Short mmCIF file of C-alpha atoms and ligand atoms in Angstrom, two decimals:
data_model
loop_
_atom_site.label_atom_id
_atom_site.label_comp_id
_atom_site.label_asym_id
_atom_site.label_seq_id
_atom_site.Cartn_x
_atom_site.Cartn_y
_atom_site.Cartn_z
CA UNK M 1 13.37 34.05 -14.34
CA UNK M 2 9.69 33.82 -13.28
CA UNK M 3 9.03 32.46 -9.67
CA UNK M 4 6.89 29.25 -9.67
CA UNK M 5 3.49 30.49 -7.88
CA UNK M 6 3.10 26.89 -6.83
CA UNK M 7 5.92 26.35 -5.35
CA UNK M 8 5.83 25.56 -1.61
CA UNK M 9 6.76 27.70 1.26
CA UNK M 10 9.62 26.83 3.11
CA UNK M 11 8.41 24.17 6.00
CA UNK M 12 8.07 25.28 9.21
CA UNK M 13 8.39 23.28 12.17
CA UNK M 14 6.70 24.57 15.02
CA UNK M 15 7.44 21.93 17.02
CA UNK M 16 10.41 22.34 17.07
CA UNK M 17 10.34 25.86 18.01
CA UNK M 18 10.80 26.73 21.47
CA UNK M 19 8.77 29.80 21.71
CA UNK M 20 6.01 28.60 19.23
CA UNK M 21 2.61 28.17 20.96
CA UNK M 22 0.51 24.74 20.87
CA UNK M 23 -2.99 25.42 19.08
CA UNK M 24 -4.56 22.42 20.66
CA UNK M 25 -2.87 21.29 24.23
CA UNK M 26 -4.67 17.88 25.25
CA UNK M 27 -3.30 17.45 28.90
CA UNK M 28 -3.45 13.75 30.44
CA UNK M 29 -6.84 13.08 29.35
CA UNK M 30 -8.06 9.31 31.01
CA UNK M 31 -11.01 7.67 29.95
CA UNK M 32 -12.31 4.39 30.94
CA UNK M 33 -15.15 1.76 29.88
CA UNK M 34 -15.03 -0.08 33.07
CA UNK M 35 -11.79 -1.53 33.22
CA UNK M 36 -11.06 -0.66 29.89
CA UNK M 37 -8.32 2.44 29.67
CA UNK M 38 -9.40 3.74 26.26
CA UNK M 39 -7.61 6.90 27.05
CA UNK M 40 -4.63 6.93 29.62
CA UNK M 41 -3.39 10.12 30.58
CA UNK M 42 -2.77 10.83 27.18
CA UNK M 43 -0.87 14.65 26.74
CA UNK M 44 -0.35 16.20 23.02
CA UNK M 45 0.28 19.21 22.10
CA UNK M 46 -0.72 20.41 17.84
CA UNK M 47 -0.09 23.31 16.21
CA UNK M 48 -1.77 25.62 13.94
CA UNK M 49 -1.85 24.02 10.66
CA UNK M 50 -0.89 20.50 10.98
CA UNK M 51 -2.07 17.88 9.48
CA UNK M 52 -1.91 15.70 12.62
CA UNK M 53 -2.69 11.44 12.28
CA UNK M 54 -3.56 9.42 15.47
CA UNK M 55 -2.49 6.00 14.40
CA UNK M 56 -3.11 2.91 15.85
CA UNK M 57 -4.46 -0.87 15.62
CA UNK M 58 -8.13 -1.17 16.10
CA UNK M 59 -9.58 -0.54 20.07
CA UNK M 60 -5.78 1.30 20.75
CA UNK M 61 -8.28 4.47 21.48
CA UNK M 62 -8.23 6.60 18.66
CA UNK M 63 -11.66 7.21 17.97
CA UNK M 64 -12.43 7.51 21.88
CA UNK M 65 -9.53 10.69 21.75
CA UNK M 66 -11.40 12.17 18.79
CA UNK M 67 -14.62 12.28 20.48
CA UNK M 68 -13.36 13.77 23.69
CA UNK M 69 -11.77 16.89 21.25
CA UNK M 70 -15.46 17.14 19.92
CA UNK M 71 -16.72 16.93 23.23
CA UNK M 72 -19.21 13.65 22.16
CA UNK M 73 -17.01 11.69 25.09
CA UNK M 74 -16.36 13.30 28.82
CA UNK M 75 -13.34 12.10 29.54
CA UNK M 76 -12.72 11.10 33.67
CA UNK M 77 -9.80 13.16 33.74
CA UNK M 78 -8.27 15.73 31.78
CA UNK M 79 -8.61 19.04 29.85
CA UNK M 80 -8.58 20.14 26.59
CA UNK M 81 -7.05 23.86 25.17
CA UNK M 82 -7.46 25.54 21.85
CA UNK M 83 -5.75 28.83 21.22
CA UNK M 84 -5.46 28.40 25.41
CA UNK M 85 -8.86 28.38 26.13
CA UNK M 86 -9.91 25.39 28.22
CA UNK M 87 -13.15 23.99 26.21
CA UNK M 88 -13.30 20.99 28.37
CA UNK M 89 -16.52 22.21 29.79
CA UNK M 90 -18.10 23.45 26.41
CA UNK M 91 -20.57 20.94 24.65
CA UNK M 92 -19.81 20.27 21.26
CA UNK M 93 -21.74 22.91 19.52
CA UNK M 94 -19.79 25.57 21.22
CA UNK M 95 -16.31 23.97 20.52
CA UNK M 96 -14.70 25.61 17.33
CA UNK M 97 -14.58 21.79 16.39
CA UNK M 98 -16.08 19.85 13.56
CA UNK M 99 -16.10 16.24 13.15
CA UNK M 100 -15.96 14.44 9.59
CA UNK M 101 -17.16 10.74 10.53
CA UNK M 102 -16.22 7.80 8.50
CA UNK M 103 -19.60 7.15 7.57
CA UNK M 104 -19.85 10.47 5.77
CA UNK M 105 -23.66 10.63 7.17
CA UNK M 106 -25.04 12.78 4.38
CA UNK M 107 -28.69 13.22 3.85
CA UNK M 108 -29.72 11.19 1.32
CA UNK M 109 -32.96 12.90 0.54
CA UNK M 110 -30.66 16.38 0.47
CA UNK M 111 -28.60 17.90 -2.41
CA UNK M 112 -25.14 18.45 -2.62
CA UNK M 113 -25.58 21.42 -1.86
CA UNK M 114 -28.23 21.21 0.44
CA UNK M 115 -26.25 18.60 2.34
CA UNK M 116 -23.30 21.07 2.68
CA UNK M 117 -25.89 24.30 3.45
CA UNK M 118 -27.02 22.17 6.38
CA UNK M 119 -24.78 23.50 9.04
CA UNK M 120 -24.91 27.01 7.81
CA UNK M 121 -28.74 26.87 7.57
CA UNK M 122 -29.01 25.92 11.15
CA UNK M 123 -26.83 28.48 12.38
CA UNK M 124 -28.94 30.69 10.99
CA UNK M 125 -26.30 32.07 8.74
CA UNK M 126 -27.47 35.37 5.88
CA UNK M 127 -28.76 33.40 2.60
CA UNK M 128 -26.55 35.09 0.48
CA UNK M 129 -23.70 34.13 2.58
CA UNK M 130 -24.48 30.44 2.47
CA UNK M 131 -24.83 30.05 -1.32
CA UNK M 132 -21.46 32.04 -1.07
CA UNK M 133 -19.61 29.47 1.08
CA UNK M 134 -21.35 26.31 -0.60
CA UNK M 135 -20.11 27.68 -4.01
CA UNK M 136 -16.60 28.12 -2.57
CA UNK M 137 -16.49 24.81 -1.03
CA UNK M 138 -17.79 22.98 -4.33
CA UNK M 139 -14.85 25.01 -5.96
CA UNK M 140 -12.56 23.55 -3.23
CA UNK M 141 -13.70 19.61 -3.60
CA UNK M 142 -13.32 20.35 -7.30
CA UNK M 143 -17.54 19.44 -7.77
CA UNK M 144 -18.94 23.02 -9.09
CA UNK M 145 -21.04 21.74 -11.29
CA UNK M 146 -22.59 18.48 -8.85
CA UNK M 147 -24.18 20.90 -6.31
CA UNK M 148 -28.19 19.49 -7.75
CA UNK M 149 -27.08 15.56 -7.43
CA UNK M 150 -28.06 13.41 -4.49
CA UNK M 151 -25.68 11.05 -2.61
CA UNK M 152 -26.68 8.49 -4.11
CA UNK M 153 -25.75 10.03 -8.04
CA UNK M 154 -22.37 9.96 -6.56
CA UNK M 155 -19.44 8.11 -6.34
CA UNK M 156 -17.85 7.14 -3.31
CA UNK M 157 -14.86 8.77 -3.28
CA UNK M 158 -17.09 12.01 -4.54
CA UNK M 159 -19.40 11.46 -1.71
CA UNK M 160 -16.05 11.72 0.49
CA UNK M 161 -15.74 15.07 -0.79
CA UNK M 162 -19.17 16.48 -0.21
CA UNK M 163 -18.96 15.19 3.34
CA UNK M 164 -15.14 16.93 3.72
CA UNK M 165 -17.06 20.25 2.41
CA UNK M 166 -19.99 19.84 4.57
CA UNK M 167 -17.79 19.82 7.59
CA UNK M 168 -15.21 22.91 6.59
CA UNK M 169 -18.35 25.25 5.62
CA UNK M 170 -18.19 25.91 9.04
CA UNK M 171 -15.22 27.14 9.19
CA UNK M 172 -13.75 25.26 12.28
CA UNK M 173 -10.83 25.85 13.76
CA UNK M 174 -10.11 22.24 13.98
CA UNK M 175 -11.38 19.78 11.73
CA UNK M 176 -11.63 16.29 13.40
CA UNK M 177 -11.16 13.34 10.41
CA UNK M 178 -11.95 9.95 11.88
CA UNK M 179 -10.80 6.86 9.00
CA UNK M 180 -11.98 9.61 6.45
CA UNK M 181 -10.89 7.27 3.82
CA UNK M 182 -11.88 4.17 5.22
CA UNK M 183 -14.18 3.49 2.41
CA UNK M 184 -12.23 3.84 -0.54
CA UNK M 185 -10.84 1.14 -2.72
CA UNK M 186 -6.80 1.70 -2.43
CA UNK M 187 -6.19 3.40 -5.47
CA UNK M 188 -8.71 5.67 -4.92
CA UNK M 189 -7.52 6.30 -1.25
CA UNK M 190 -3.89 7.15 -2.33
CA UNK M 191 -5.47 9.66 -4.68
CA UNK M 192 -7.71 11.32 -2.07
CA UNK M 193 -4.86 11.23 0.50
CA UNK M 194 -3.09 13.84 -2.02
CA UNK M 195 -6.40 15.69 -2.86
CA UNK M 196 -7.06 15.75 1.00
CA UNK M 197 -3.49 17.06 1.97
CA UNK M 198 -3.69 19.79 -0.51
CA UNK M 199 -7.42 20.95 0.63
CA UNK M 200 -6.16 21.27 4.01
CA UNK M 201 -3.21 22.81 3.03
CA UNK M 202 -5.19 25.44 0.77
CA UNK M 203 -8.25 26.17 3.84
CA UNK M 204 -4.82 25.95 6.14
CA UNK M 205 -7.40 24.58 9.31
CA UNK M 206 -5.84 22.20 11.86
CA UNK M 207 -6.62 18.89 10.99
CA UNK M 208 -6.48 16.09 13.23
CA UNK M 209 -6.73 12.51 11.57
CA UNK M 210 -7.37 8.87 12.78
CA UNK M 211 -6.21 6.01 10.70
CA UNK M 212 -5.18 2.31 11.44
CA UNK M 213 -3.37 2.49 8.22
CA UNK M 214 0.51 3.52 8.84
CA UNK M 215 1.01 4.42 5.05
CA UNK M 216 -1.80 6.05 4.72
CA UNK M 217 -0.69 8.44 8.20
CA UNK M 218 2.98 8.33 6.73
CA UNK M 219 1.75 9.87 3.76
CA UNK M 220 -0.82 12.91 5.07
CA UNK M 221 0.87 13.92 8.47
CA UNK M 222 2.64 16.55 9.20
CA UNK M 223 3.42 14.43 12.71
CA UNK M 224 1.62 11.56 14.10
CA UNK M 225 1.03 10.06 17.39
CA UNK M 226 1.43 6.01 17.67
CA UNK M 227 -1.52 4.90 19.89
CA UNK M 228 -0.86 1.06 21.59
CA UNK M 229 -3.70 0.15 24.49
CA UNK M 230 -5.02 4.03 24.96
CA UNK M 231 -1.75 5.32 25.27
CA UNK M 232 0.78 7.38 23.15
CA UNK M 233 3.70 5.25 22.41
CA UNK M 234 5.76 8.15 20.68
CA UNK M 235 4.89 11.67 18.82
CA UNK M 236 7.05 12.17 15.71
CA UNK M 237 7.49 13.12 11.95
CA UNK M 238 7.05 10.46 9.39
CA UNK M 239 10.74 10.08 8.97
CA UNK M 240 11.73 10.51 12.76
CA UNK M 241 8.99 7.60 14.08
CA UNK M 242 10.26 5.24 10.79
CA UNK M 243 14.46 6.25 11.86
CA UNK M 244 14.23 6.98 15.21
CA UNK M 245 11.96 4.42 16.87
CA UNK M 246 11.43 5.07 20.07
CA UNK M 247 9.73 1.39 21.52
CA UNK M 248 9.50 -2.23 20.01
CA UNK M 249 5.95 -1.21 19.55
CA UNK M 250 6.53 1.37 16.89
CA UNK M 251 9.64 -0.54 15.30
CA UNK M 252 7.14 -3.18 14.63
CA UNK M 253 4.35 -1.17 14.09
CA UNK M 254 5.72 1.44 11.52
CA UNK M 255 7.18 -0.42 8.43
CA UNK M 256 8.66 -4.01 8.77
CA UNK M 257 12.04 -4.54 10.90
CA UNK M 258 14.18 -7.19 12.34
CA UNK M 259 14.34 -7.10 16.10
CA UNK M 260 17.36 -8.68 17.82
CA UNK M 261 17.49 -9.14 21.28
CA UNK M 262 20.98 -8.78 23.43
CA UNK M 263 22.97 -7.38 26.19
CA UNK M 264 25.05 -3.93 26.04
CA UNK M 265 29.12 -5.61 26.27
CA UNK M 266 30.81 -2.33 25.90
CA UNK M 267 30.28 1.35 24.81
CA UNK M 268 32.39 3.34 23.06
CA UNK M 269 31.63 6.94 24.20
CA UNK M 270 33.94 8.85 21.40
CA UNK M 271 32.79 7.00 18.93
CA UNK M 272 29.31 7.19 19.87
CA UNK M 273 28.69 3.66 19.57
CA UNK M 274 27.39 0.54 21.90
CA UNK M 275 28.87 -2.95 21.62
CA UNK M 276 25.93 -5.41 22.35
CA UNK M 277 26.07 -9.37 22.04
CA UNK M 278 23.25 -11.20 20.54
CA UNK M 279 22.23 -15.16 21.69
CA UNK M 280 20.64 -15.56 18.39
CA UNK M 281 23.34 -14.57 16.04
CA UNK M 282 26.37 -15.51 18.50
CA UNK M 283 27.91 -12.25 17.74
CA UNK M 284 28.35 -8.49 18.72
CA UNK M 285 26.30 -5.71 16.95
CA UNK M 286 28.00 -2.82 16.87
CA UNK M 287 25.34 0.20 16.61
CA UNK M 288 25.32 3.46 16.94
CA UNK M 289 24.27 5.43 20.79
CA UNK M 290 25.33 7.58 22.64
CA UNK M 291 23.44 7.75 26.02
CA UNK M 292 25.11 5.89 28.09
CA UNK M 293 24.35 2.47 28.93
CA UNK M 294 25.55 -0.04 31.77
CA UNK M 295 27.63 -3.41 30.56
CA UNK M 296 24.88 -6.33 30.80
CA UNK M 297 21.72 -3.70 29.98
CA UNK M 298 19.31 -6.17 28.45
CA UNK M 299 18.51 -4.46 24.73
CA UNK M 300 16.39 -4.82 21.64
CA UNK M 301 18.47 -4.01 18.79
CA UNK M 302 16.30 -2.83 14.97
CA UNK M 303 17.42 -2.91 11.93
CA UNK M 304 15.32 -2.34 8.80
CA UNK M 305 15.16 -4.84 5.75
CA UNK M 306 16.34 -1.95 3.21
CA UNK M 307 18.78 -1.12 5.18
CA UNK M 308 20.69 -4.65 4.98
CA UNK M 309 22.76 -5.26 2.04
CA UNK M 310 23.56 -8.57 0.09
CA UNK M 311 26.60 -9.73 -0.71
CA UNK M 312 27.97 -13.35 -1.89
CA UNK M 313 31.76 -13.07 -0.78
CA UNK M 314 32.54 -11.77 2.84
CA UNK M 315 32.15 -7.73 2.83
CA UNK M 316 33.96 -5.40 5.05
CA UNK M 317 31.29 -3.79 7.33
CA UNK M 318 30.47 -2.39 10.76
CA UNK M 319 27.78 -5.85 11.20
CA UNK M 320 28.16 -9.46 9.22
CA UNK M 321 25.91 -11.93 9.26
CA UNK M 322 25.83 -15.22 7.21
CA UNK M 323 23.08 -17.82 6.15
CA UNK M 324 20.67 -19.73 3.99
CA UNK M 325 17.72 -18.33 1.70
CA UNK M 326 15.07 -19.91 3.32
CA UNK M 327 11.99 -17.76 1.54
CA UNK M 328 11.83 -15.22 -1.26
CA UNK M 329 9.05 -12.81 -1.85
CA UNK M 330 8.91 -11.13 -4.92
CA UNK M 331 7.02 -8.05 -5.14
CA UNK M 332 7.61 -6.78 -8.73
CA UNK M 333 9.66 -3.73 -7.48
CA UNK M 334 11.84 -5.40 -4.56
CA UNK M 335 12.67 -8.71 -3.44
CA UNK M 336 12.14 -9.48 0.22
CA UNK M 337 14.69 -12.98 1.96
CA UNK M 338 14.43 -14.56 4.67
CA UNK M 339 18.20 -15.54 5.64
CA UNK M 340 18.78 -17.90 8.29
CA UNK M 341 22.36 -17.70 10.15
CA UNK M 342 23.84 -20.57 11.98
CA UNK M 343 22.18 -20.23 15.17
CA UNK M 344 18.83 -20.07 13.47
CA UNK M 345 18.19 -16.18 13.47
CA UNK M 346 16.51 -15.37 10.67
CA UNK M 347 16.54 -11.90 9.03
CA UNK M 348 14.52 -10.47 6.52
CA UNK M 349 16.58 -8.65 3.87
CA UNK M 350 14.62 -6.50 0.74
CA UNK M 351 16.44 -5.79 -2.01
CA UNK M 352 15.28 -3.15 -4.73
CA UNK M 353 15.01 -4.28 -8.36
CA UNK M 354 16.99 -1.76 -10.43
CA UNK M 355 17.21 -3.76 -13.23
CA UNK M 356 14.88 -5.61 -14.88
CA UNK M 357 15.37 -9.57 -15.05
CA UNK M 358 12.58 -11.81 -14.82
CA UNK M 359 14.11 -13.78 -11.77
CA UNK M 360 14.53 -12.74 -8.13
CA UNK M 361 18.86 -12.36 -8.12
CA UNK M 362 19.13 -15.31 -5.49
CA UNK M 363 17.27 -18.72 -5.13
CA UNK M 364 16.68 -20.79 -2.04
CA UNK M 365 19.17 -22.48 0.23
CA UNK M 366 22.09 -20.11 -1.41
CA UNK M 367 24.57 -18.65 0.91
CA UNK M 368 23.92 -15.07 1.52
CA UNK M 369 26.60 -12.35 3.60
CA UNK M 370 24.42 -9.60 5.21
CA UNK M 371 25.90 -6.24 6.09
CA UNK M 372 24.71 -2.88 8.14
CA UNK M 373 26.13 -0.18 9.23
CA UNK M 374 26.29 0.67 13.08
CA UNK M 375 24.60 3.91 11.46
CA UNK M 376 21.36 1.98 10.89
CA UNK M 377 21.20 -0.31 13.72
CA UNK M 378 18.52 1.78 16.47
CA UNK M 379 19.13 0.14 20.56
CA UNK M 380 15.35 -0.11 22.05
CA UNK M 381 14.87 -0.42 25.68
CA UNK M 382 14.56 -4.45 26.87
P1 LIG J 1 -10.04 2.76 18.00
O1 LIG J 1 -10.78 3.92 17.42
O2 LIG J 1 -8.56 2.99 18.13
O3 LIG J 1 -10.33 1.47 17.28
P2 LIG J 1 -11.77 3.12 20.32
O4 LIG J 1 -11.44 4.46 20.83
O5 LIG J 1 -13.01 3.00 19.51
O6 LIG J 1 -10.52 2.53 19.52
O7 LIG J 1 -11.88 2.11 21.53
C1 LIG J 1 -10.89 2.01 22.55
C2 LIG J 1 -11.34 1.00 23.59
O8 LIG J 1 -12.47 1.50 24.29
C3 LIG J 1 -11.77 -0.34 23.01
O9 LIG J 1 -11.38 -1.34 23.90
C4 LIG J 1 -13.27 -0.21 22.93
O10 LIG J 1 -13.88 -1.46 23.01
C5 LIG J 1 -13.57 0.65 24.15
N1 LIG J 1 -14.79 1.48 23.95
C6 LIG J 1 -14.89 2.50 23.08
N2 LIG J 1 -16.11 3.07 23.16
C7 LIG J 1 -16.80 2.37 24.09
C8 LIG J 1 -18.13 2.46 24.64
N3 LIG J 1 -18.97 3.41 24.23
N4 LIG J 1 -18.48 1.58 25.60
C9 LIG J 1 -17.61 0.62 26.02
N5 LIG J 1 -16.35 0.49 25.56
C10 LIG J 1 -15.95 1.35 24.60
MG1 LIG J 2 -12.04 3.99 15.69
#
């Protein structure tokens, strides 16, 4: 049998090895704008060859951490390591840092391939050698034959390209990507988000990305950091910030989930499991934990939408709730409900649509049994 040249190589998690070194170490940078904590003694450690997202709602800081790592910010406090050098002190030009902005900024008067020579040119790099890396890097944006348009011949999400190539003809270590595809329509962003992740994975340079947009950071990153008020709420795969929560903040904030408030009123250590009783459903939620936790411990309980499912006679289940449709959304491939119980909880409920029918499977004010494993039920602090 002939081995598949494209296939992947097996993933590596660096993170999660012990001995494995950071590439970037940012150690509890601050920054302030007067009373303003854009940055608070934020710490993060990347590695070589991620594909890193800072996400965040708009003002959480983001953009303020990106232009510290370029060195266009002093931060108060703080320093900043690649490959263990400390390049706090280094002004951006020295820093083996380049910074793709979301404005693109091309010349507009420039080529292609002028625009992309730029850098090169500056640096005073051998002629020869610049056409050489501005012919490689049209090859990589997949534009060999554009090099003699201007920006403005272009379309956006080409002009997204020429601006990715301008910055990698460098050759930074670390490539700094702030909203990179902020200006793309959204099918042309989930394109680019593929084209993107395989460029990077091709040049193999750290990137490190900022995006508001949590699919968008699901999608690329090889981890992200949630960023709430300047500070990192939790640093995680995809999967491990959408399963494991680690706040309210990113429950919310990643995905769509029903939050539950109620006390711990037992713990089952074998089993692994917490008892807690909820006001707002006048029951127990049994869900799985096993840290221990004091009787009485005020807790958020999450449970995701998808993870609920419907029934119309009484199921047998770890969690049942009962109520009323109260609204239906349907989105073509799932069907989202809004259940209300007895005590006037209301839970949101998706179901996928695996076969096609032209209605959503229940109507308003029909009774509804909810079920969920203790499995899928995460305990947040408060
Ligand atoms: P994000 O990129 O996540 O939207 P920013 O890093 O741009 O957030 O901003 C974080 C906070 O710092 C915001 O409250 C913003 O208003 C403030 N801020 C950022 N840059 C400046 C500046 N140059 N002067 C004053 N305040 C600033
Ligand atoms: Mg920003």
């Amino acid at each position: 049998m002939m081995s598949n040249p494209l296939r992947r190589p097996t993933p590596v998690a660096p993170w999660q090895d012990p001995a494995a070194q950071p590439f970037l170490r940012i150690q509890n940078v601050t920054k302030t704008y007067g009373k303003v904590y854009a940055c608070d003694d934020v710490s993060l450690d990347i590695y070589q060859g991620e594909l890193f997202a800072l996400l965040g709602g708009s003002g959480s800081g983001k953009s303020t951490l990106l232009r510290i790592l370029a060195g266009l910010v002093k931060p108060d406090r703080g320093s900043i390591l690649i490959d263990g050098v400390d390049i706090s002190a280094l002004p951006p030009y020295e820093r083996p840092v380049n910074m793709m902005f979301q404005s693109y900024a091309l010349f507009p008067h420039m080529t292609v391939e002028q625009n992309i020579a730029f850098g090169l040119k500056q640096d005073r790099l051998p002629a020869a050698e610049v056409r050489e890396r501005v012919a490689h890097m049209l090859e990589l944006v997949k534009m060999p034959d554009l090099g003699k348009r201007k920006p403005d011949q272009l379309s956006g999400g080409q002009r997204q390209r020429v601006a990715l190539a301008r910055s990698l003809a460098k050759q930074p270590k670390l490539l700094l990507l702030d909203e990179p595809l902020g200006a793309l329509d959204r099918k042309l962003r989930e394109h680019t988000q593929f084209e993107l992740m395989n460029i990077q994975e091709r040049v193999g340079t750290t990137f490190v990305l900022v995006t508001h947009d949590q699919e968008e950071a699901m999608t690329m990153a090889s981890r992200l950091a949630v960023m709430n008020a300047g500070m990192i709420e939790q640093v995680s795969t995809p999967a491990g910030l959408y399963e494991y929560p680690a706040t309210r903040f990113v429950a919310e904030f990643i995905g769509s989930t029903n939050l539950i408030e109620g006390r711990i009123a037992s713990q089952n250590e074998e089993a692994g499991t917490v008892q807690v009783y909820c006001d707002v459903l006048d029951a127990e939620i049994q869900a799985r934990h096993a840290d221990p936790l004091p009787v009485g411990t005020p807790v958020t309980i999450s449970v995701r939408p998808e993870k609920i499912d419907v029934h119309e006679a009484p199921p047998q289940a770890d969690n049942v709730a009962v109520g009323q449709v109260v609204e239906i959304a349907y989105l073509g491939d799932v069907s989202i409900y809004q259940v209300k119980t007895a005590s006037g909880a209301v839970l949101r409920v998706q179901e996928t649509h695996v076969e096609r029918s032209s209605e959503p499977h229940y109507d308003w004010d029909d009774t509804l049994y909810l079920s969920w494993s203790a499995a899928s039920a995460v305990v947040l602090a408060g």
